Coordinates of C-alpha atoms (C1' of nucleotides) in Angstrom, one line a residue:
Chain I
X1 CA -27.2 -4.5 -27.2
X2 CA -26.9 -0.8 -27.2
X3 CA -25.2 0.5 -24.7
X4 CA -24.3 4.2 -23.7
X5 CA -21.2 4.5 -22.2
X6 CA -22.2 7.6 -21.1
X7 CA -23.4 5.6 -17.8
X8 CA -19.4 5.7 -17.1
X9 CA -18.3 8.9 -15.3
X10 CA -15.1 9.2 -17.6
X11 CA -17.7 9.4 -20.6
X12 CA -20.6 11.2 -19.4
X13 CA -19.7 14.5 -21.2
X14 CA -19.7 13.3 -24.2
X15 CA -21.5 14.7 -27.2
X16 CA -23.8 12.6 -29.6
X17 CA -20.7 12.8 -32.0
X18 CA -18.0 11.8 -29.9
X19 CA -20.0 9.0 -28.7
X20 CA -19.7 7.9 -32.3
X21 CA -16.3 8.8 -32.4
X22 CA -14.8 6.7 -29.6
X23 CA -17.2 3.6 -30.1
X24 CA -15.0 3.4 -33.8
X25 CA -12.2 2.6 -32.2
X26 CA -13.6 0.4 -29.8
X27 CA -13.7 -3.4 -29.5
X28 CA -16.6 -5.6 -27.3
X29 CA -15.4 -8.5 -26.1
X30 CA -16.8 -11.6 -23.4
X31 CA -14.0 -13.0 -21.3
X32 CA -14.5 -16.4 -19.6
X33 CA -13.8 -16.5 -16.1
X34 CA -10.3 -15.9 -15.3
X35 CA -9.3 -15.5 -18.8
X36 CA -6.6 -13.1 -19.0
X37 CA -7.2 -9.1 -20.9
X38 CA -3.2 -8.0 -20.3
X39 CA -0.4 -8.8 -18.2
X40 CA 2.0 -6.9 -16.0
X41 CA 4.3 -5.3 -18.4
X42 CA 2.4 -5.4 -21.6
X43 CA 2.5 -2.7 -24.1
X44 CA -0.8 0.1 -23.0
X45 CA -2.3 1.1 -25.7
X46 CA -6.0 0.6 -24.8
X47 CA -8.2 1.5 -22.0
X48 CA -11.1 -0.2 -20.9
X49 CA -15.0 -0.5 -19.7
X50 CA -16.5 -3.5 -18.0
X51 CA -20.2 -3.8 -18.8
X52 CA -20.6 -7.1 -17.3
X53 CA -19.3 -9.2 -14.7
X54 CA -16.0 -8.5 -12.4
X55 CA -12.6 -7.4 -13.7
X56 CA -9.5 -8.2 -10.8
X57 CA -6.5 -6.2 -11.6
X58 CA -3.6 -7.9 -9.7
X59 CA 0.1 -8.0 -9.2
X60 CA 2.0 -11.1 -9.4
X61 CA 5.0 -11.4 -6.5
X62 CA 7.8 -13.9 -7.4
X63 CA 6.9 -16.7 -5.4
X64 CA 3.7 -16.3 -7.2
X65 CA 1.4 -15.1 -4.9
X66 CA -1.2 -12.5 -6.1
X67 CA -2.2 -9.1 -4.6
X68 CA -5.6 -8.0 -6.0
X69 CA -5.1 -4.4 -6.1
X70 CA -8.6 -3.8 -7.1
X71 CA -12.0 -5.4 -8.6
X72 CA -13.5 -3.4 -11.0
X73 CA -17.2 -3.2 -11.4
X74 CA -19.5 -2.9 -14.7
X75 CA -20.1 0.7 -15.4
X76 CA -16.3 1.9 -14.2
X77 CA -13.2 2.1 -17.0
X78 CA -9.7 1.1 -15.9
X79 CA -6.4 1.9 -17.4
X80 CA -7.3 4.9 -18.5
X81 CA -4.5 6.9 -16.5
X82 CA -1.9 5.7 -18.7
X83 CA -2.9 7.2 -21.8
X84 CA -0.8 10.3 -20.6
X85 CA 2.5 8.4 -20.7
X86 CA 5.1 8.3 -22.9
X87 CA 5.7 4.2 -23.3
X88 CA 2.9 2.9 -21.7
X89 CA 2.8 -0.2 -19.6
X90 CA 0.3 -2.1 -17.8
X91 CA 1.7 -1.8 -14.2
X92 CA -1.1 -4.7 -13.2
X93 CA -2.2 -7.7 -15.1
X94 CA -5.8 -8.0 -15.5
X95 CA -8.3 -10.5 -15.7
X96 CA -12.6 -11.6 -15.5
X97 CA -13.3 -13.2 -12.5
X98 CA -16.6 -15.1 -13.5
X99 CA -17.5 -14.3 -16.7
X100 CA -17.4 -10.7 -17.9
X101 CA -18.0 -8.2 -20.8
X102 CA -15.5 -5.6 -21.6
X103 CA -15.2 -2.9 -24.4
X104 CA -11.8 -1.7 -24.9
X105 CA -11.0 1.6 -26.6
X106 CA -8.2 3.1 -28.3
X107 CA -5.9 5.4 -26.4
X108 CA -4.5 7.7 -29.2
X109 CA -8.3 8.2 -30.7
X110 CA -9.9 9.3 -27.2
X111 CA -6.4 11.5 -26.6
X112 CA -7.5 13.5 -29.9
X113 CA -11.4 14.0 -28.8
X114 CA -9.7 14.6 -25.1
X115 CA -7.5 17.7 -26.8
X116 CA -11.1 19.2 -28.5
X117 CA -12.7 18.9 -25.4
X118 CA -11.7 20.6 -21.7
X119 CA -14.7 19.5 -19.9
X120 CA -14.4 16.1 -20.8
X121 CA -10.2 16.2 -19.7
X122 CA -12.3 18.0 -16.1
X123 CA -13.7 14.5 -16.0
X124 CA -10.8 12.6 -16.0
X125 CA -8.9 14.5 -13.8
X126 CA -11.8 13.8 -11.3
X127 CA -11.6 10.2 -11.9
X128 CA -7.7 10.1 -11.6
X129 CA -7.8 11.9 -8.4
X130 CA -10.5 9.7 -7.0
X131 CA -8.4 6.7 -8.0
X132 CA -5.3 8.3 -6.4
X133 CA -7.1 8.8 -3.0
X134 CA -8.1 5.4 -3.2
X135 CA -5.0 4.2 -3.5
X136 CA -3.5 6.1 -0.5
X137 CA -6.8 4.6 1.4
X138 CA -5.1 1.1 0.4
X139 CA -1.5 2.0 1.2
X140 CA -2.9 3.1 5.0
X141 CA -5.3 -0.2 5.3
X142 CA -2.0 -1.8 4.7
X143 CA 1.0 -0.2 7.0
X144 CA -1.3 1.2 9.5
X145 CA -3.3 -1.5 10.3
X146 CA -4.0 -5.3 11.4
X147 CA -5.6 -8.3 8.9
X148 CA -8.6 -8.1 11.4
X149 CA -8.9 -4.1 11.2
X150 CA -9.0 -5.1 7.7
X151 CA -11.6 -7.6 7.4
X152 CA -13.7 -5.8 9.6
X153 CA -13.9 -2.5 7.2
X154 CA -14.7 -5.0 4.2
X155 CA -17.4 -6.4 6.1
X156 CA -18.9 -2.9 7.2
X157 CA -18.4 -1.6 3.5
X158 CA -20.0 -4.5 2.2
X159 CA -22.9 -4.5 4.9
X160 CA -23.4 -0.2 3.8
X161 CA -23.7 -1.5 0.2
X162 CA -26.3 -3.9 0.8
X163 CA -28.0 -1.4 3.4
X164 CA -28.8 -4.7 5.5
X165 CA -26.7 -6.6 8.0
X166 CA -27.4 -10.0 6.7
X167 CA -25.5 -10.4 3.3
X168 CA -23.5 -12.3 0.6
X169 CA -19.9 -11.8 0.7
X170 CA -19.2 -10.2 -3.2
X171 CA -16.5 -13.0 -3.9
X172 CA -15.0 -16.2 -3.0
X173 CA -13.4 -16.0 0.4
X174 CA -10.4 -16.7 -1.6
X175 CA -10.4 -13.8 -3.9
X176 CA -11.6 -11.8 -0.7
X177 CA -8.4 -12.7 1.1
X178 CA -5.9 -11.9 -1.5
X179 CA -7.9 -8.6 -2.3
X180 CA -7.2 -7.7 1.6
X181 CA -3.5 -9.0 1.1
X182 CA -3.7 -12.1 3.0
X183 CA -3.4 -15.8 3.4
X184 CA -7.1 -17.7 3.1
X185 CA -6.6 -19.7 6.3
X186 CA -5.7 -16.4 7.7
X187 CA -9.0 -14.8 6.3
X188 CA -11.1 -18.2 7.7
X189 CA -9.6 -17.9 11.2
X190 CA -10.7 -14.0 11.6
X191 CA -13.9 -15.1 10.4
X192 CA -13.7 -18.0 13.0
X193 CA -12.9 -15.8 15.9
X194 CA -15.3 -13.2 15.0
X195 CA -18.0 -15.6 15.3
X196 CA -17.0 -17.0 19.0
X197 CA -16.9 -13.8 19.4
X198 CA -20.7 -13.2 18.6
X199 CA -19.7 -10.7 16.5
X200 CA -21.6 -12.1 13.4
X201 CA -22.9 -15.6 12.1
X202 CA -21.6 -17.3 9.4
X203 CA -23.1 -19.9 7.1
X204 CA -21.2 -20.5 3.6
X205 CA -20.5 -17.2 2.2
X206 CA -23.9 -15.3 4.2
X207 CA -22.4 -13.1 7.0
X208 CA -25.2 -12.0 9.4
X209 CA -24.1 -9.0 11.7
X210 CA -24.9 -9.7 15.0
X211 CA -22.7 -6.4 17.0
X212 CA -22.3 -3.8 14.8
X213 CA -20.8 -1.1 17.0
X214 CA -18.2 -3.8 18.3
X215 CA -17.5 -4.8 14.2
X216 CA -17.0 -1.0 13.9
X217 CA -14.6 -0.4 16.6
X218 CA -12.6 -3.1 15.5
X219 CA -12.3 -1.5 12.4
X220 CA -10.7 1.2 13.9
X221 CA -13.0 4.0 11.4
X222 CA -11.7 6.6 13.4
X223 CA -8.6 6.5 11.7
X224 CA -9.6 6.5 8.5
X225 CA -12.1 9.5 8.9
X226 CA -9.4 11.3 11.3
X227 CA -11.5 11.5 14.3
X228 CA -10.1 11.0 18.0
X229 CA -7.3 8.6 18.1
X230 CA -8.0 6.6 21.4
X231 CA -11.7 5.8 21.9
X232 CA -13.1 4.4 25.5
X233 CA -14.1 1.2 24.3
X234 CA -13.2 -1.5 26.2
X235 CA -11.9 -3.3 22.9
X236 CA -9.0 -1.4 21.7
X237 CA -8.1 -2.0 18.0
X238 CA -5.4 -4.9 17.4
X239 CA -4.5 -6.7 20.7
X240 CA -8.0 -7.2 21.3
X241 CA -9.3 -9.9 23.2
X242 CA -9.7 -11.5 19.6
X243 CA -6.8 -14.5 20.0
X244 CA -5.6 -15.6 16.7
X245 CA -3.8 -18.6 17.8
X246 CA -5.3 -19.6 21.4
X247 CA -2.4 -22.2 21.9
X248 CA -3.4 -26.0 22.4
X249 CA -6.9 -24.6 24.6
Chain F
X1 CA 14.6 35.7 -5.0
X2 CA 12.8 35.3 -8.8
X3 CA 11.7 32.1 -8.9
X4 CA 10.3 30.5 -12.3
X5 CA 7.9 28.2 -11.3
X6 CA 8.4 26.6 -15.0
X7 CA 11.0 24.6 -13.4
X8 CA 7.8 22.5 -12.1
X9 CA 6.5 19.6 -14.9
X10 CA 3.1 21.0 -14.0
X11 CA 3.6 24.9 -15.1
X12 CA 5.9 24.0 -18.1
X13 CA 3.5 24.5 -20.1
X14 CA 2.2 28.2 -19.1
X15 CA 2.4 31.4 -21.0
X16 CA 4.3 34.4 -19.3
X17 CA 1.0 35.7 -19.4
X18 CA -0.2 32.5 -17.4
X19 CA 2.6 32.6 -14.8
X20 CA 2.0 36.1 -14.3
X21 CA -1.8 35.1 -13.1
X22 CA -1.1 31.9 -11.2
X23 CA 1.5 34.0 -9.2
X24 CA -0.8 36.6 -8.4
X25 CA -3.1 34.0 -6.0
X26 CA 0.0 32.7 -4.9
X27 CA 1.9 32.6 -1.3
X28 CA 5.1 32.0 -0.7
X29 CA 6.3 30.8 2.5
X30 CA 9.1 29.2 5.0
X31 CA 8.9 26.5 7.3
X32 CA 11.1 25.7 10.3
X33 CA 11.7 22.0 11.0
X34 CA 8.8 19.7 11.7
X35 CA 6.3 22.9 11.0
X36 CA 3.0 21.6 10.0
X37 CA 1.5 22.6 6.7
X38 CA -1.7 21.0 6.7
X39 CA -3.4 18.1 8.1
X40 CA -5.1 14.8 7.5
X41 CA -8.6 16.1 7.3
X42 CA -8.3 19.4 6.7
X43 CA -10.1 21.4 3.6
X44 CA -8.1 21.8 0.4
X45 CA -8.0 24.8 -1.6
X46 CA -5.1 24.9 -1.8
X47 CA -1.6 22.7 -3.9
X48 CA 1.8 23.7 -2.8
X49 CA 5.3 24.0 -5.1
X50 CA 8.0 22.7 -2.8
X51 CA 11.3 25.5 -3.8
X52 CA 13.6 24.1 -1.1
X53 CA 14.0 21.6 1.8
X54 CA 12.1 18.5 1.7
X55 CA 8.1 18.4 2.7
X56 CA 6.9 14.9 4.1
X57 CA 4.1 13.6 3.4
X58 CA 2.1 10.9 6.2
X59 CA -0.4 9.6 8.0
X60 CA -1.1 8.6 11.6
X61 CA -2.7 5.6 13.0
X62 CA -4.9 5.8 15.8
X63 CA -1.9 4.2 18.0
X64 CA 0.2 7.3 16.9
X65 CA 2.2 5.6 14.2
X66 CA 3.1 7.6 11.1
X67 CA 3.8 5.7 8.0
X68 CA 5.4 8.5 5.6
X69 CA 3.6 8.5 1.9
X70 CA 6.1 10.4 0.2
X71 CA 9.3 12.5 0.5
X72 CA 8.5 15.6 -2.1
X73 CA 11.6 17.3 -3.3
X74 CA 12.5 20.5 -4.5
X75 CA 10.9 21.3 -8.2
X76 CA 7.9 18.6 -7.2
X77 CA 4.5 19.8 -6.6
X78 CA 2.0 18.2 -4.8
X79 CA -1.5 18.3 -3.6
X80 CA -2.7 19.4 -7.0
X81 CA -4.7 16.1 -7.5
X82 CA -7.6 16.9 -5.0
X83 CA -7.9 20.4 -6.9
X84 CA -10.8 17.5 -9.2
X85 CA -12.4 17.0 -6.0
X86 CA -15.9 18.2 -4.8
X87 CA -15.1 18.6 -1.3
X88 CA -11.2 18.4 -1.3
X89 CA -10.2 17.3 2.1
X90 CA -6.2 16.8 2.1
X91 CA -5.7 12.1 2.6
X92 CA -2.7 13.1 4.1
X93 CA -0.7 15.7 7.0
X94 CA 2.7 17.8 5.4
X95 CA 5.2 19.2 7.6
X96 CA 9.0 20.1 6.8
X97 CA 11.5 17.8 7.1
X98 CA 14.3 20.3 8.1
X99 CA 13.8 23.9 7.0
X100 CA 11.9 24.0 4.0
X101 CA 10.1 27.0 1.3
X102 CA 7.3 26.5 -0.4
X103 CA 4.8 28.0 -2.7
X104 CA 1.5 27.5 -2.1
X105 CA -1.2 28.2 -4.7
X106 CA -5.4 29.0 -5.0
X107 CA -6.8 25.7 -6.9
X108 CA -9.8 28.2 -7.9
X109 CA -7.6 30.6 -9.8
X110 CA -5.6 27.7 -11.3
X111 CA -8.7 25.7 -12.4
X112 CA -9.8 28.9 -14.5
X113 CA -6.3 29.2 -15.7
X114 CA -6.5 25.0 -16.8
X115 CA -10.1 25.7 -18.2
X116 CA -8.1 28.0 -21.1
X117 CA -5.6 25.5 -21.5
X118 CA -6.0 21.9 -22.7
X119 CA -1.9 21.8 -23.3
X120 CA -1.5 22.0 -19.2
X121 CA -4.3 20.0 -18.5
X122 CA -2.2 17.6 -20.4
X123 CA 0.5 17.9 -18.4
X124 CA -1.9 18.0 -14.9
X125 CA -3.1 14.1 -16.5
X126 CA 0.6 12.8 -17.2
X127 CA 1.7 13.5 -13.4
X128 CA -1.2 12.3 -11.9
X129 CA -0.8 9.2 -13.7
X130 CA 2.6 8.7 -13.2
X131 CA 2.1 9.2 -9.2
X132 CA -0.8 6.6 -9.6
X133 CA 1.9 4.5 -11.1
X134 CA 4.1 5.0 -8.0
X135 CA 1.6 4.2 -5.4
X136 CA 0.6 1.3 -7.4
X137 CA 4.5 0.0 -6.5
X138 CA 4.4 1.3 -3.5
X139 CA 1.7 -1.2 -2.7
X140 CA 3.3 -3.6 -4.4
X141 CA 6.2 -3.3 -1.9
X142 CA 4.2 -3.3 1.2
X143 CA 2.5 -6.8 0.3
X144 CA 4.6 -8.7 -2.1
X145 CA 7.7 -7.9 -0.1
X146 CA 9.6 -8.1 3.1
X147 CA 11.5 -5.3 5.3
X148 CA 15.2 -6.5 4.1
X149 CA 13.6 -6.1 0.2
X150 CA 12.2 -2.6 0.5
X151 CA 15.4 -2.0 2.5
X152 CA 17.9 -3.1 -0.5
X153 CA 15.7 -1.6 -3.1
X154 CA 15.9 1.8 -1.2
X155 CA 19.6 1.4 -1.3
X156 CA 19.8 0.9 -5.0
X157 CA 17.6 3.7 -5.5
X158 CA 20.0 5.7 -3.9
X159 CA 22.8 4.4 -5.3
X160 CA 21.3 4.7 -8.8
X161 CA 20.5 8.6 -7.8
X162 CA 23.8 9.3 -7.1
X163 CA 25.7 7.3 -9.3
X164 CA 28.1 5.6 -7.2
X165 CA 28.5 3.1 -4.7
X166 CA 29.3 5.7 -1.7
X167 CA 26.4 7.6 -0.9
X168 CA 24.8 9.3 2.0
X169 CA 21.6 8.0 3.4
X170 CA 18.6 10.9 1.9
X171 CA 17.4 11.6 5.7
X172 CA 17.8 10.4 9.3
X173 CA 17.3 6.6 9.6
X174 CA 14.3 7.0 11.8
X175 CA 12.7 8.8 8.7
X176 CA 13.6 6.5 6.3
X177 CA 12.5 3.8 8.7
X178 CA 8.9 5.0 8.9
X179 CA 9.1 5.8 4.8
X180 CA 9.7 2.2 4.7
X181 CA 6.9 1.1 6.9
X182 CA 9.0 -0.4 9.7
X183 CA 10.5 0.5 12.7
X184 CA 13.8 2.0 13.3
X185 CA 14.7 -1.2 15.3
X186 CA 14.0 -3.2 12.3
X187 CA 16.2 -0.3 10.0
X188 CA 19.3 -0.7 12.4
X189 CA 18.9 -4.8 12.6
X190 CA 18.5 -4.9 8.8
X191 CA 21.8 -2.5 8.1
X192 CA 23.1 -4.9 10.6
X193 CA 22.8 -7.8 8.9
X194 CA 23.6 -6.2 5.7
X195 CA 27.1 -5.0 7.1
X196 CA 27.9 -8.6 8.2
X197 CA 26.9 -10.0 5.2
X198 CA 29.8 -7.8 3.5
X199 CA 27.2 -6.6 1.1
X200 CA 27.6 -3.1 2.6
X201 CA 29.7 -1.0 4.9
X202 CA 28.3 1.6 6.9
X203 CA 29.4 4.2 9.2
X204 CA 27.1 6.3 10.7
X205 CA 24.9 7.8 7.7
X206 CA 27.3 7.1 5.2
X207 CA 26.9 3.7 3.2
X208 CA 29.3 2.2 0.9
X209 CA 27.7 -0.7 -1.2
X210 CA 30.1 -3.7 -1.5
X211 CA 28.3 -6.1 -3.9
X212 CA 25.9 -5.1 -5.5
X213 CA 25.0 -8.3 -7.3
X214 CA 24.0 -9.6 -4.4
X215 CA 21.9 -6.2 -3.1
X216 CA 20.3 -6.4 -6.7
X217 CA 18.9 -10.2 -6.1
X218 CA 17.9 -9.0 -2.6
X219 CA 15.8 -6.2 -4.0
X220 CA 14.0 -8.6 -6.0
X221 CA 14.3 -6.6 -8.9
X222 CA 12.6 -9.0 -11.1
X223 CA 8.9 -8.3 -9.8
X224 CA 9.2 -4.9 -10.2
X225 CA 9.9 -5.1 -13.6
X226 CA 8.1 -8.3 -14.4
X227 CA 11.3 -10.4 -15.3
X228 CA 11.9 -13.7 -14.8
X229 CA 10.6 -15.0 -10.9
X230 CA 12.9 -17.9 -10.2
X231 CA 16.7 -16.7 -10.9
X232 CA 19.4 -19.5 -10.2
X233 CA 20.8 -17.3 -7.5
X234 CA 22.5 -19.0 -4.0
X235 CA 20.1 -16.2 -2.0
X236 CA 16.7 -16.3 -3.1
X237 CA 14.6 -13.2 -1.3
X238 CA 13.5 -13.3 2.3
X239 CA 14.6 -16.3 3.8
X240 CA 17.8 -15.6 2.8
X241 CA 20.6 -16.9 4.6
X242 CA 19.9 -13.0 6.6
X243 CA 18.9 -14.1 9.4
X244 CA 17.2 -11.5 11.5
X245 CA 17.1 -13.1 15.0
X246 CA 19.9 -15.5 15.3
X247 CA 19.0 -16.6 18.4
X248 CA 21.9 -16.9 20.9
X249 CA 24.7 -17.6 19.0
Chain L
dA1 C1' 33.4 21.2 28.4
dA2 C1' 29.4 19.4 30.9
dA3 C1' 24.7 18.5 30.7
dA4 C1' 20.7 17.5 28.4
dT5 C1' 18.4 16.0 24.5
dT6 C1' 17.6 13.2 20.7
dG7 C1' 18.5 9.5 17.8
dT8 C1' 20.5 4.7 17.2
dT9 C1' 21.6 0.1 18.5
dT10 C1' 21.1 -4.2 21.0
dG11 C1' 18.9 -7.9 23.5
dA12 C1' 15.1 -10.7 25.2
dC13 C1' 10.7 -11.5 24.3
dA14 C1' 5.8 -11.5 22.3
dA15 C1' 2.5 -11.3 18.7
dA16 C1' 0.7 -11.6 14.0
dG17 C1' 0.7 -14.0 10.2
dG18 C1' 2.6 -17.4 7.0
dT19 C1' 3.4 -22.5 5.9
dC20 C1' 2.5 -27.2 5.4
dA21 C1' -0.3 -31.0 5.7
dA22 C1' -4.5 -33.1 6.5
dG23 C1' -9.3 -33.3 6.8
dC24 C1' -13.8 -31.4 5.4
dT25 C1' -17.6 -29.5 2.4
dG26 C1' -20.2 -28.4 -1.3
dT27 C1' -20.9 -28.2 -6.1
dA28 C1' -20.4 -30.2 -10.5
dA29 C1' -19.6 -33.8 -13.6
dA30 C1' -20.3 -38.8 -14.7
Chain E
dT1 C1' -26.3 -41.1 -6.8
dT2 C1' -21.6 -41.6 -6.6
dT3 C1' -17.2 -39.5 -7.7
dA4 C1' -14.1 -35.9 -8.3
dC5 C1' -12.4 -31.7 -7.6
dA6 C1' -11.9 -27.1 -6.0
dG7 C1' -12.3 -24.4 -2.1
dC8 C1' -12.4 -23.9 2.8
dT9 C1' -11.1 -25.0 7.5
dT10 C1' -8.1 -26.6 11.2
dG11 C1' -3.9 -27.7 13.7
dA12 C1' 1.0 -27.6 14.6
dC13 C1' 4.7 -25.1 13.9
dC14 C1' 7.9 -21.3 12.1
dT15 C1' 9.4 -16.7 10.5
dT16 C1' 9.1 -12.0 10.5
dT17 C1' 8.5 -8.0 12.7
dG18 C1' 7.0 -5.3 16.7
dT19 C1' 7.7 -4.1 21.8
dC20 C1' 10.0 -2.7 25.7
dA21 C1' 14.0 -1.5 28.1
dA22 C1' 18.5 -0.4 28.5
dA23 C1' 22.9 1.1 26.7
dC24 C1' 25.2 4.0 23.6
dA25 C1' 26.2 7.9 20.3
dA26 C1' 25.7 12.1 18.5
dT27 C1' 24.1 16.7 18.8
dT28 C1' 22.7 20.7 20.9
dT29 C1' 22.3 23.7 24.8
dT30 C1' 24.1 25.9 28.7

DNA sequence: AAAATTGTTTGACAAAGGTCAAGCTGTAAA
DNA sequence: TTTACAGCTTGACCTTTGTCAAACAATTTT
């Protein structure tokens, strides 16, 4: 099992040598599913790269609910921001979900190769900005806008992914819900209304898109790309017809 | 009007020589209240170095909603982050909150002037990931918590920043209401409540905190800092004995 | 100082989501 | 196959927050 974790943008201006360099320091490791890598609040002295399976990085409320803040796919590093932080701390616990491979790499050894090489601090930088855009993405999905707006851009990001409109939700609906910061029934009754209103078909965890440009307006893109505010669509945004509780019908 | 843009974490570690450079692509300028700076959407070549007033940072929804992202002070710069970007496009709009000067600068010429310098690009990595840290609460605030907890934690803030229990609110309530993510209605009924409570006193924009035990539990410190979640404590978060709507009394 | 504007508070009400409890379904173990 | 368990769905109900409208206050303009 030889992998180049040049395949990971943070990596990919390595040289040869620093390859060598950082994979010293480093550590593989398999993680059953939902076995735990770090916790809120834990001491940061290592970054990481998943190779295989799911990674959720999470928050923990005190009630004990759980806000995924973000899945992380194989091929993408996490946790590398902190590196540039005087007492480092987790700010997220972390954890497989499924079964998962992660390497894990040692934050003082990649500073030093980071300080020989500017290009490879260029990357990072990219990376961290990405991340923080994200992140603002997440903080709008989450004032601005309804649980349905919500569900309804996860469903058209998933559906661009697969490049189909017919497709296999990436999670448990579970895991799905808390990732869009809701309750499951919640996330079941959207579904639920969606389909009365022929919106898509549902079996299990296959979603089949049945109106698109209705799924789309529901989602309310506009305002994320920052095109015209109010649309002509007879449909407008939250107070839709789309009735979460319809009273004893 | 010699201003050493040193003062600024992100230049602290330029050469006269350095400063001398970055100044030459820069632009200084003044902005009357609620003057625009950019927009959501708009191409970014350019970070800005806030010198005085306050520059808010937000977004609109398509219903015409802002929810403010950040309040940047005096000293702070921001913007910098997208500088990584292929095609920066600014996440968010800026305009002054009250008069405000600013220094804007060219990312091109800075990006050369980081390309010499791996001891800035240090410093350029250490704030993005400390504002990566603070959107990560900031998301953590929206989801895991209510109005009345993002409300007490604001106060504390405060009251921390100042050091003392009498403080002036930072800007109008409206503002603080929309930095928040609620509406000014739900601002004024939460002080409201607050006041009757005897855990503050307030008088127009002047708050004087009364027991701040009891503010502290509100806040829900704990999650923030990954303490304890159940403390022994007669008020236990949201459905405090606060009672938001108590219907006709 | 009076008028106009803008920001804040209050009340009655509506809506979106959360909570709790019960029933259902599908997979996995026995 | 039956059993068991976790995950999903549904219904009834409750809480929080938003909405709308009106009153009030505080500034600013004239």
């Amino acid at each position: 099992m030889n992998i180049d974790i040049r395949m990971a943008h943070l990596f990919s201006a390595l040289s040869d040598d620093q390859v060598r360099q950082v994979m010293e320091s480093s550590h593989t490791g398999t993680l059953k599913d939902g076995e735990s890598l770090f916790e809120t609040g834990d001491e940061a002295n290592r970054f990481f790269l998943v190779i295989g399976g799911q990674i959720k990085l999470f928050r923990v409320s005190s009630n004990g609910d759980q806000k995924i803040i973000d899945i992380i796919q194989p091929g993408n590093t996490f946790a590398e921001a902190l590196m540039f932080m005087e007492h480092p701390i987790y700010p997220v616990s972390a954890e497989a979900l499924g079964p998962a491979r992660v390497i894990s790499f040692d934050n003082r050894r990649f500073l030093q190769i980071l300080s020989e090489s500017i290009d490879v601090c260029f990357r990072i930088m990219g990376t961290m900005s990405q991340r923080l855009r994200g992140l603002i993405k997440e903080i709008d999905d989450l004032t601005l806008q309804s649980a349905t707006t919500r569900m309804c851009a996860m469903l058209l990001r998933r559906m661009e992914d697969v490049g189909a409109k017919q497709f296999t939700l990436p999670a448990a609906k579970g895991v799905l819900a808390a990732r869009l910061s809701m309750k499951p029934e919640t996330f079941s009754r959207i579904l639920q209304n969606l389909s009365t209103q022929n919106i898509l078909k549902t079996k299990s965890n296959e979603i089949q898109v049945l109106d698109e440009d209705l799924l789309r307006s529901l989602a309310h893109l506009e305002s994320i790309y920052g095109l015209e505010p109010e649309k002509p669509c007879a449909l407008k945004g939250n107070n839709v017809s789309i009735d979460l509780n319809q009273k004893t019908g």
